[in-house]
PDB file of C-alpha atoms in Angstrom:
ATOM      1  CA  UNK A   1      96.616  85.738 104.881  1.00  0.00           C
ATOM      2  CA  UNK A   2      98.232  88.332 103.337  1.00  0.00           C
ATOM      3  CA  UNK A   3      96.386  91.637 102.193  1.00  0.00           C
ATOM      4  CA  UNK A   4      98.551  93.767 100.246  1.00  0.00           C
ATOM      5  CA  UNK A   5     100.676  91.208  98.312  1.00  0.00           C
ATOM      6  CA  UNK A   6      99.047  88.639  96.002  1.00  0.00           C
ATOM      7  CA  UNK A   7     101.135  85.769  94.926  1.00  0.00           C
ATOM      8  CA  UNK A   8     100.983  84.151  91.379  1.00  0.00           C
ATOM      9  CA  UNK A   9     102.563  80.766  90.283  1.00  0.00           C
ATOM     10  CA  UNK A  10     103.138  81.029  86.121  1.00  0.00           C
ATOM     11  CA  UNK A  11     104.564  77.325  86.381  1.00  0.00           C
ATOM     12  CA  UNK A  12     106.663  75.217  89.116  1.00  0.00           C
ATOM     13  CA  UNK A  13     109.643  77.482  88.448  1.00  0.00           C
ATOM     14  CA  UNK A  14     108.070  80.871  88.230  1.00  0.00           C
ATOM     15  CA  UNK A  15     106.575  82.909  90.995  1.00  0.00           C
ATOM     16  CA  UNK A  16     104.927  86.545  90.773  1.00  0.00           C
ATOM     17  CA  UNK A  17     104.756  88.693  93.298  1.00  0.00           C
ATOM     18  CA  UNK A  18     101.931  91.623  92.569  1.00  0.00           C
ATOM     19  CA  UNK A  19     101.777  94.531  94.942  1.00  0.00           C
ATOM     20  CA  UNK A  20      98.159  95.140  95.546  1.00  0.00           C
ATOM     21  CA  UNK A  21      96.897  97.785  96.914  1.00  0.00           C
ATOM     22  CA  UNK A  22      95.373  99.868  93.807  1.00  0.00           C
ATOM     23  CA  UNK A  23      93.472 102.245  95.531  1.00  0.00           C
ATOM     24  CA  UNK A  24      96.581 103.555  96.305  1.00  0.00           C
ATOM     25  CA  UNK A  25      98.107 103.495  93.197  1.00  0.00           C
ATOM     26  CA  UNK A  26     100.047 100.449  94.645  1.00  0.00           C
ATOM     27  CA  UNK A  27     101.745 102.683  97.264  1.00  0.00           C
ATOM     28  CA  UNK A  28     104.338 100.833  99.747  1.00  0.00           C
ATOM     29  CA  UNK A  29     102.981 100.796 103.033  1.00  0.00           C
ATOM     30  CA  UNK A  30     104.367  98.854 106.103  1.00  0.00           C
ATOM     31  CA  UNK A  31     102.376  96.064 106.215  1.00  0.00           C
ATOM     32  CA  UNK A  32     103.232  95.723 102.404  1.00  0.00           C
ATOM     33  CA  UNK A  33     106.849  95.920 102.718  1.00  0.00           C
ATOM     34  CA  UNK A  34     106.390  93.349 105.703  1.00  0.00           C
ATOM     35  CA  UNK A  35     104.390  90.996 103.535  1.00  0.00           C
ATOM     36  CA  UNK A  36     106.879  91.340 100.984  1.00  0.00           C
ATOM     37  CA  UNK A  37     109.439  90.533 103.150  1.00  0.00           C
ATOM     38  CA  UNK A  38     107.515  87.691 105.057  1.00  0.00           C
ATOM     39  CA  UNK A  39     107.015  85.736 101.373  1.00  0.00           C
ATOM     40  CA  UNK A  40     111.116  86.031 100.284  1.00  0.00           C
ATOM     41  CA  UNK A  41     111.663  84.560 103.818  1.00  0.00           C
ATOM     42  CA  UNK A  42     109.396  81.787 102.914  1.00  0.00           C
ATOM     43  CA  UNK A  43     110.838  80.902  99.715  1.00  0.00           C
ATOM     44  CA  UNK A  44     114.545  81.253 100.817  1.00  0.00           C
ATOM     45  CA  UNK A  45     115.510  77.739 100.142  1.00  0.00           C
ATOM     46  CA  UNK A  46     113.361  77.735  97.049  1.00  0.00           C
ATOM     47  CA  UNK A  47     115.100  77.881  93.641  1.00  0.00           C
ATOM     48  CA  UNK A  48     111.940  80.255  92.007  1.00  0.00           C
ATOM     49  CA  UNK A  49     112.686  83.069  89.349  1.00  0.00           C
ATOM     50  CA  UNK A  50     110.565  85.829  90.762  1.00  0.00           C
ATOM     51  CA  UNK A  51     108.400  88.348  88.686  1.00  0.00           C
ATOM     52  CA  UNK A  52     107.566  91.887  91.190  1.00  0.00           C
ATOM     53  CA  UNK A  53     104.796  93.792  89.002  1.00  0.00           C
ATOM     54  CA  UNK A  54     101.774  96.158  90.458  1.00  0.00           C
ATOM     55  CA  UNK A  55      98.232  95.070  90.215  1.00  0.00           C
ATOM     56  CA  UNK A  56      96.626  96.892  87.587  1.00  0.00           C
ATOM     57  CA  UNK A  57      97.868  98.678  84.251  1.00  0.00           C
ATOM     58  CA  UNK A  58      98.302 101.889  85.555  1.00  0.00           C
ATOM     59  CA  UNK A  59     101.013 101.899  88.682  1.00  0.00           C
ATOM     60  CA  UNK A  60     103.516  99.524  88.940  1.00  0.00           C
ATOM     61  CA  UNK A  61     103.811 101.799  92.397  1.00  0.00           C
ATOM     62  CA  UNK A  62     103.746 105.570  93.710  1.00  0.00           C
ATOM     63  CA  UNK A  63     106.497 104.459  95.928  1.00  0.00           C
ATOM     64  CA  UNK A  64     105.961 104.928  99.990  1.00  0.00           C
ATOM     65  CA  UNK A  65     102.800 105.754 100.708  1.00  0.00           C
ATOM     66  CA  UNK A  66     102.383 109.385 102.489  1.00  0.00           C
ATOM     67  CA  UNK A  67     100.149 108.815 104.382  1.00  0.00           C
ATOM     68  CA  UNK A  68     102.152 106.262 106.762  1.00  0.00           C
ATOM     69  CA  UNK A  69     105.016 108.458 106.008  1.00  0.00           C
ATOM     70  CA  UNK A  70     102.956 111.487 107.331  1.00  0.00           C
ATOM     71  CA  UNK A  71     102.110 109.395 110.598  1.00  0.00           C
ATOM     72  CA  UNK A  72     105.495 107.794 111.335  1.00  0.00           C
ATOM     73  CA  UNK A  73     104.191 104.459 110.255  1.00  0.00           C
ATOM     74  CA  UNK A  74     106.751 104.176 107.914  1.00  0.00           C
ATOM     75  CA  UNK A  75     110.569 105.643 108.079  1.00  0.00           C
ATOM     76  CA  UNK A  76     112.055 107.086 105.115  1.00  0.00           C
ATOM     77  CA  UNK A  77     115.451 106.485 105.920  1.00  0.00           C
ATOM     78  CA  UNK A  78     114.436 102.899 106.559  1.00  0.00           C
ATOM     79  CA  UNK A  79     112.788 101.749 103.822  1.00  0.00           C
ATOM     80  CA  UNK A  80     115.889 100.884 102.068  1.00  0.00           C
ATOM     81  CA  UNK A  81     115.942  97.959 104.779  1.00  0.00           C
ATOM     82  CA  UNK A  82     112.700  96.782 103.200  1.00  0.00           C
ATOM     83  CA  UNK A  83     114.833  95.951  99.705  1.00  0.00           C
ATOM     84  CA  UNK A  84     117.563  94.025 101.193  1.00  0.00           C
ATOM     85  CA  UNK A  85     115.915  91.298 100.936  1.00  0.00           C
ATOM     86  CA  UNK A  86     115.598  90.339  97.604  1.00  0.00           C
ATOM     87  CA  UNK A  87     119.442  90.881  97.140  1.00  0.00           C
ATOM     88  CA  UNK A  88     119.504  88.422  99.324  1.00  0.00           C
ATOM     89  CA  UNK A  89     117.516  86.074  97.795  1.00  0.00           C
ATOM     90  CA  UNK A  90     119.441  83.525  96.110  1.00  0.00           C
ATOM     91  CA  UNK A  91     117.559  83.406  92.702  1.00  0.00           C
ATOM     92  CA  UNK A  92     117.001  85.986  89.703  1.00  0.00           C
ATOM     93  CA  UNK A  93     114.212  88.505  90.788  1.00  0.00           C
ATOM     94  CA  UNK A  94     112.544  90.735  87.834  1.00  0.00           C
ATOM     95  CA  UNK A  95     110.963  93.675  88.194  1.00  0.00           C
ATOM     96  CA  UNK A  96     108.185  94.503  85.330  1.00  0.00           C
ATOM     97  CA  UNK A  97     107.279  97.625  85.392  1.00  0.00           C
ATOM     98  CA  UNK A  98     103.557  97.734  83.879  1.00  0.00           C
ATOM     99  CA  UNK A  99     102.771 101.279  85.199  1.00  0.00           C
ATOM    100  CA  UNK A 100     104.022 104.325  86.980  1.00  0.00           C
ATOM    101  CA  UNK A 101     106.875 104.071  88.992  1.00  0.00           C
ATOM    102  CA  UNK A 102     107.694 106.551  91.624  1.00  0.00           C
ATOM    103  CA  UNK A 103     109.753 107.293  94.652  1.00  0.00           C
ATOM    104  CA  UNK A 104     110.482 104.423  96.786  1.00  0.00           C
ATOM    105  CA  UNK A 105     109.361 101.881  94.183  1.00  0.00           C
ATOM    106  CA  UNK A 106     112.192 102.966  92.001  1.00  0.00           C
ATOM    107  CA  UNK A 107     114.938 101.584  94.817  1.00  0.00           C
ATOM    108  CA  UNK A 108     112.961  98.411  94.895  1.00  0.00           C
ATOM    109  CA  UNK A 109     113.366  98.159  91.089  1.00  0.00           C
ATOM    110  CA  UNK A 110     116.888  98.615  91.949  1.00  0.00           C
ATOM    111  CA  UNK A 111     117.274  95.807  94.131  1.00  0.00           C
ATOM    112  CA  UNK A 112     116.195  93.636  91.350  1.00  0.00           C
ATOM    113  CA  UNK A 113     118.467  91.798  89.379  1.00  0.00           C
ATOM    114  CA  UNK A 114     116.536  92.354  86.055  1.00  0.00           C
ATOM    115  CA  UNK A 115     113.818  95.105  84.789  1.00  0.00           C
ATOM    116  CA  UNK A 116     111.633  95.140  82.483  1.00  0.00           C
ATOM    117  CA  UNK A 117     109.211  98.007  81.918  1.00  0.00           C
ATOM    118  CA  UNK A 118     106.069  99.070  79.835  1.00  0.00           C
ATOM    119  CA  UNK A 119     106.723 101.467  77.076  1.00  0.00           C
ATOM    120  CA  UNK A 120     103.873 103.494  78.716  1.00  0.00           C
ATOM    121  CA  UNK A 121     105.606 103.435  81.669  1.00  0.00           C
ATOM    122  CA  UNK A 122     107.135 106.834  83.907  1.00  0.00           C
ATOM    123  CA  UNK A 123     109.568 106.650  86.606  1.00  0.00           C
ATOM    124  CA  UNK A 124     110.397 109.575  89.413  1.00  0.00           C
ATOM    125  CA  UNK A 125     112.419 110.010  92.339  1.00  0.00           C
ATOM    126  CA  UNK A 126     110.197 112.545  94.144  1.00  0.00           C
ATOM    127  CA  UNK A 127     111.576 113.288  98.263  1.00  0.00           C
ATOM    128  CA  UNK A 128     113.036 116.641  97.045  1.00  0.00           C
ATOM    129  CA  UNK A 129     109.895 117.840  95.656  1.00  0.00           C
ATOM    130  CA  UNK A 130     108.161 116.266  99.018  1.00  0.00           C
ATOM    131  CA  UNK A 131     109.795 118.302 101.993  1.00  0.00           C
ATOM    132  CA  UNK A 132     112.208 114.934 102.094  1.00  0.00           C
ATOM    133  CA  UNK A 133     115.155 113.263 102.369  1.00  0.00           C
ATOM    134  CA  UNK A 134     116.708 109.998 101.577  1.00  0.00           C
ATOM    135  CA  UNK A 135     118.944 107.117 103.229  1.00  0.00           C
ATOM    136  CA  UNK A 136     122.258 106.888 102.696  1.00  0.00           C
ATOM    137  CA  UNK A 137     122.026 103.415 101.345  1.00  0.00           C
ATOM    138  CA  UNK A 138     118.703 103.703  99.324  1.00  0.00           C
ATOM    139  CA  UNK A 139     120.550 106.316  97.210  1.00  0.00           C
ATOM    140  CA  UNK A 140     123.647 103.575  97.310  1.00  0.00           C
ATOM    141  CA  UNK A 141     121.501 101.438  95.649  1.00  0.00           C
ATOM    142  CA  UNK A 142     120.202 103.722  93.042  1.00  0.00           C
ATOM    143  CA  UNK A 143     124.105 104.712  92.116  1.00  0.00           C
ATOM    144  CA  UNK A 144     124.881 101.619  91.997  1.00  0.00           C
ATOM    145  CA  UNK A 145     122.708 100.904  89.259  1.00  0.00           C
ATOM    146  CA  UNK A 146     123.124 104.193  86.826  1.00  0.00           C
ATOM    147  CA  UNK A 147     125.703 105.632  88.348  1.00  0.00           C
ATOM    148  CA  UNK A 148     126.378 108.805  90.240  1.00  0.00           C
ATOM    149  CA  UNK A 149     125.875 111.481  87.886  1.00  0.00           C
ATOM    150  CA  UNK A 150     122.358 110.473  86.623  1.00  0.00           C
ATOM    151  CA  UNK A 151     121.541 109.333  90.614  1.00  0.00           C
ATOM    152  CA  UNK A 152     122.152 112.790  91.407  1.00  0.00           C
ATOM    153  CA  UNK A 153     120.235 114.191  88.645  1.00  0.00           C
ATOM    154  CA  UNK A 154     116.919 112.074  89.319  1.00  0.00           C
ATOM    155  CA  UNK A 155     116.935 112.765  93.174  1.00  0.00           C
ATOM    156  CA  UNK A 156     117.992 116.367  93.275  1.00  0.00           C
ATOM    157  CA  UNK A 157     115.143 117.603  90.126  1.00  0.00           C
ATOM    158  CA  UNK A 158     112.516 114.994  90.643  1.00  0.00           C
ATOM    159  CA  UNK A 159     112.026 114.804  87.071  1.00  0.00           C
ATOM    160  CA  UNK A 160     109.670 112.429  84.987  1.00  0.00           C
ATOM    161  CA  UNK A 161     111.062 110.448  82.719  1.00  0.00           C
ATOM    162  CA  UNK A 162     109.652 107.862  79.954  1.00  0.00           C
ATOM    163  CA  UNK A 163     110.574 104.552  79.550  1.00  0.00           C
ATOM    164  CA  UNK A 164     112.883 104.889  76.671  1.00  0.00           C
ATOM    165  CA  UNK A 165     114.626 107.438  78.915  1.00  0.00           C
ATOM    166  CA  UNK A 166     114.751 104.818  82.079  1.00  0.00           C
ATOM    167  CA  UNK A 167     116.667 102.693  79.409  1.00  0.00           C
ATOM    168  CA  UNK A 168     119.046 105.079  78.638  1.00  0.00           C
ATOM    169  CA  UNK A 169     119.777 105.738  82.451  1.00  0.00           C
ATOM    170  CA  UNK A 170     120.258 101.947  82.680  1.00  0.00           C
ATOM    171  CA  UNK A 171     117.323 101.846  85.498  1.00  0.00           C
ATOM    172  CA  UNK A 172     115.256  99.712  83.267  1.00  0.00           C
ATOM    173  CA  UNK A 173     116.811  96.874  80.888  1.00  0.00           C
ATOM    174  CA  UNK A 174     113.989  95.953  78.302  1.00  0.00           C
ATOM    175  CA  UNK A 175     111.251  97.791  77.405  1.00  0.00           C
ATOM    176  CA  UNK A 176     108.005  96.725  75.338  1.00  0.00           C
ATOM    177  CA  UNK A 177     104.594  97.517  74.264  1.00  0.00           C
ATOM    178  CA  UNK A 178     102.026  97.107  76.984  1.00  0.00           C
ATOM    179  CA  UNK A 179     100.141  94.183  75.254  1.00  0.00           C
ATOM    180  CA  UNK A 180     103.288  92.087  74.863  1.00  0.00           C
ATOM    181  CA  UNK A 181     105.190  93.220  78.090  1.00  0.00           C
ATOM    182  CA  UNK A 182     104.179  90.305  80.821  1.00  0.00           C
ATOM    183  CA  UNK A 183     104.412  87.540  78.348  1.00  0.00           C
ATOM    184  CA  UNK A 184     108.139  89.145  76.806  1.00  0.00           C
ATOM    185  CA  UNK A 185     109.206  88.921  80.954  1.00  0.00           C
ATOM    186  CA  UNK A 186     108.088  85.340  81.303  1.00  0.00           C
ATOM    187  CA  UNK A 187     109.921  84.365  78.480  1.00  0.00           C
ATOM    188  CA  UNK A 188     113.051  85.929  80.051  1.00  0.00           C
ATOM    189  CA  UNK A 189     112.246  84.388  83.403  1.00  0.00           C
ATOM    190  CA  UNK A 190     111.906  80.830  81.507  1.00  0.00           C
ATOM    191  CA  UNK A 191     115.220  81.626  79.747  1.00  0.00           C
ATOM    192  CA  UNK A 192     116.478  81.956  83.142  1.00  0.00           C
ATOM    193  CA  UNK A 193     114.970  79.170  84.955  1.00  0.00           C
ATOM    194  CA  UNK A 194     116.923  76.784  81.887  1.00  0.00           C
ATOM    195  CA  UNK A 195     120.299  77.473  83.972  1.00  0.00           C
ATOM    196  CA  UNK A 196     122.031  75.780  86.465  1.00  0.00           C
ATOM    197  CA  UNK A 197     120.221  76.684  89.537  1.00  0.00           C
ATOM    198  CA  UNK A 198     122.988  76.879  91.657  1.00  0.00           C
ATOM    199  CA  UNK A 199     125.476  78.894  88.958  1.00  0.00           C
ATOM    200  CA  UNK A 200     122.566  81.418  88.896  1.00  0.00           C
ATOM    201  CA  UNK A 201     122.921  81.571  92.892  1.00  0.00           C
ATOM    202  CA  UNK A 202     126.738  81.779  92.687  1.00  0.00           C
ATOM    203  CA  UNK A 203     127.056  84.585  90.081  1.00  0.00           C
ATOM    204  CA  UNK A 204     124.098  86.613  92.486  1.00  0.00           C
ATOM    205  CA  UNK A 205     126.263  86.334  95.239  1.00  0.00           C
ATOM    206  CA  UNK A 206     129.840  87.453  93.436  1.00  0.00           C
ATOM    207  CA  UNK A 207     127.896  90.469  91.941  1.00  0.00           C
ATOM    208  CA  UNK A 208     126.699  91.351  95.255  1.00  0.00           C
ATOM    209  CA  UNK A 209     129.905  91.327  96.457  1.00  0.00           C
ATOM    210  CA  UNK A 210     131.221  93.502  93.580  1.00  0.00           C
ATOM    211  CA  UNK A 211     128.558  95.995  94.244  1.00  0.00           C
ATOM    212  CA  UNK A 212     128.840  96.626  97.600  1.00  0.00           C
ATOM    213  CA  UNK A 213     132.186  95.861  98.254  1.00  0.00           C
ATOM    214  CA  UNK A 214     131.568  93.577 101.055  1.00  0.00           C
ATOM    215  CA  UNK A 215     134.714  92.823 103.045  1.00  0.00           C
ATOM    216  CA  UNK A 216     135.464  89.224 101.658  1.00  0.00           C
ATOM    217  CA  UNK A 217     138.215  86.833 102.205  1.00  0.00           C
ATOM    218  CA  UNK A 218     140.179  83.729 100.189  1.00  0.00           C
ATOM    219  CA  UNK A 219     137.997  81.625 102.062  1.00  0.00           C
ATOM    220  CA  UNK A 220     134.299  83.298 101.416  1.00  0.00           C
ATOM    221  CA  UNK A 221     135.244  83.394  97.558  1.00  0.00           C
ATOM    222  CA  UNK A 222     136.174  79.895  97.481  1.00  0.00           C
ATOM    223  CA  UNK A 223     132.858  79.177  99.248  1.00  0.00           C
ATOM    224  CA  UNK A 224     130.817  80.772  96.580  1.00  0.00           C
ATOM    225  CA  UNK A 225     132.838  79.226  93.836  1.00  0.00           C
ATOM    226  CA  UNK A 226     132.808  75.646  94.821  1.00  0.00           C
ATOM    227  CA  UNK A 227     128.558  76.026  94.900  1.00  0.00           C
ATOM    228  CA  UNK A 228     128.518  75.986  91.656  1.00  0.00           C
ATOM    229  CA  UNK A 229     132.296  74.277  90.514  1.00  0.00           C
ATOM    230  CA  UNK A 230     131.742  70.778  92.597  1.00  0.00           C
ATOM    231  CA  UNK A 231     127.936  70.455  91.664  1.00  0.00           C
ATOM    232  CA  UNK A 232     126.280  67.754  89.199  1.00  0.00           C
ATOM    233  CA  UNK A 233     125.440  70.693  87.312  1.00  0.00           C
ATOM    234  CA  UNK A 234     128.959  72.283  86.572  1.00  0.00           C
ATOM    235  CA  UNK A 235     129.634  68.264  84.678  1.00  0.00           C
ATOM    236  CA  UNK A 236     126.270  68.019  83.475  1.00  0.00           C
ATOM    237  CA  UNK A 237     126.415  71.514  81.560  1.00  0.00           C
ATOM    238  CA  UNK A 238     129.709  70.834  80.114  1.00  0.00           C
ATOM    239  CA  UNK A 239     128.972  67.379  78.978  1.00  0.00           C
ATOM    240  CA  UNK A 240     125.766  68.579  77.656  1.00  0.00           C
ATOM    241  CA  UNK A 241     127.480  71.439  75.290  1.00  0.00           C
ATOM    242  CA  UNK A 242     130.380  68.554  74.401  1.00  0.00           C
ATOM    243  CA  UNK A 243     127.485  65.963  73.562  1.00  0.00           C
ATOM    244  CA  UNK A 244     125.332  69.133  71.620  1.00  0.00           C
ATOM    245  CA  UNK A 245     122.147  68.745  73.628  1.00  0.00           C
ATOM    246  CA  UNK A 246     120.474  70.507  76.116  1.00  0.00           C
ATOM    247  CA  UNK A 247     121.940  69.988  79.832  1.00  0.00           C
ATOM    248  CA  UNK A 248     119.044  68.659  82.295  1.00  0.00           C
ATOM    249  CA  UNK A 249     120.150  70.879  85.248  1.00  0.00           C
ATOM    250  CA  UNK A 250     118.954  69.079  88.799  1.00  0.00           C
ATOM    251  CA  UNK A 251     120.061  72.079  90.991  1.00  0.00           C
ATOM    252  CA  UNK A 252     122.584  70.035  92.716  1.00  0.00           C
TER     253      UNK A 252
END
């Protein structure tokens, strides 16, 4: 039974994961990271589009929660092995952003392969202004996604910034009105779910071997090539466009 992670099924292809601890303005503690982690193991060999949101409207997250950082519960150079995880999952994860977002809970957005975000919405890397510091990879991940100069900027001032301003930095890649913002990410996670499963878990892997610039040989690209090249799929979609209908993708 989990207790800080609620799970949501939209339909047989779309699964949301809300981080639940409100009280705490949604604040990553241990068990929450573990519970996250614990339901990505589970679905591993699932072909889900995943949704990560906060429960509520006002936090999506603070980030890590002080207290367990205050008590050694929690490790802030080790949090950023918390996120790894959904890189690794195969499948298109979304983060929608329907509140604050602080600290820690900015890297997990990072680890996400899509963003969406509440126009209402504020984002903040805080460890400067907390007496902390940050791992080496956890700030990796935030270059990675708007690049070094704005990274910098963010973690050394600890600065607010808006929505719109998220989009500008590239930390955030849609942004809407509160009232139209979960049903705007469904419809991207549906326009996701249309592809060829196992093209969507072929391109994943590629860019995550762009982005960290994982030693890879002749062999390993092949590998991830051929998942999607020799499938049903790779005919199926090109017969489909040649015959002008829409391809009925079996994820094999």
């Amino acid at each position: 039974m989990r207790k800080y992670v609620s799970i949501k099924s939209t339909d047989e292809k779309i699964v949301e994961v809300i981080l639940n601890r409100v009280d705490k303005a949604n604040a990553l503690n241990k068990d929450m990271l573990v519970e996250l982690n614990e339901f990505f193991r589970e679905i591993m060999d699932e072909r889900y589009i995943v949704i990560i949101r906060g429960e509520g409207n006002k936090y999506f997250s603070a980030g890590a929660d002080i207290e367990s950082l205050y008590n050694g519960e929690l490790n802030v150079v080790e949090i950023h092995k918390y996120f790894d995880i959904i890189e690794e999952y195969p499948h298109p994860v979304i983060a929608m952003v329907n509140g604050y977002c602080f600290g820690a809970a900015c890297e997990l957005i990072a680890a996400c392969d899509l963003r969406t975000a509440s126009s209402k919405s504020l984002f903040g890397i805080t460890p400067a202004k907390l007496g902390l510091t940050y791992s080496i990879e956890g700030i990796e991940r935030v270059i990675k996604l708007i690049g070094y100069s704005k990274a910098k900027l963010l973690f050394l001032t600890g600065k607010t910034i808006t929505s719109e301003e998220a989009l500008r930095y590239g930390l955030v890649d849609y942004v809407y009105d509160p009232d139209i913002l979960e049903e705007e990410t469904i419809r991207i996670a549906r326009e996701l779910a249309e592809n060829a499963p196992l093209s969507l878990e072929s391109i994943k892997r590629v860019f995550n071997l762009i982005r960290y610039q994982k030693a890879y040989d002749e062999t390993t690209l092949t590998d991830v090539y051929n998942l999607a090249l020799e499938s049903r799929d790779y005919r199926e979609g090109l017969k489909a466009f040649l015959e002008k209908r829409k391809p009925l993708y079996r994820g094999r």
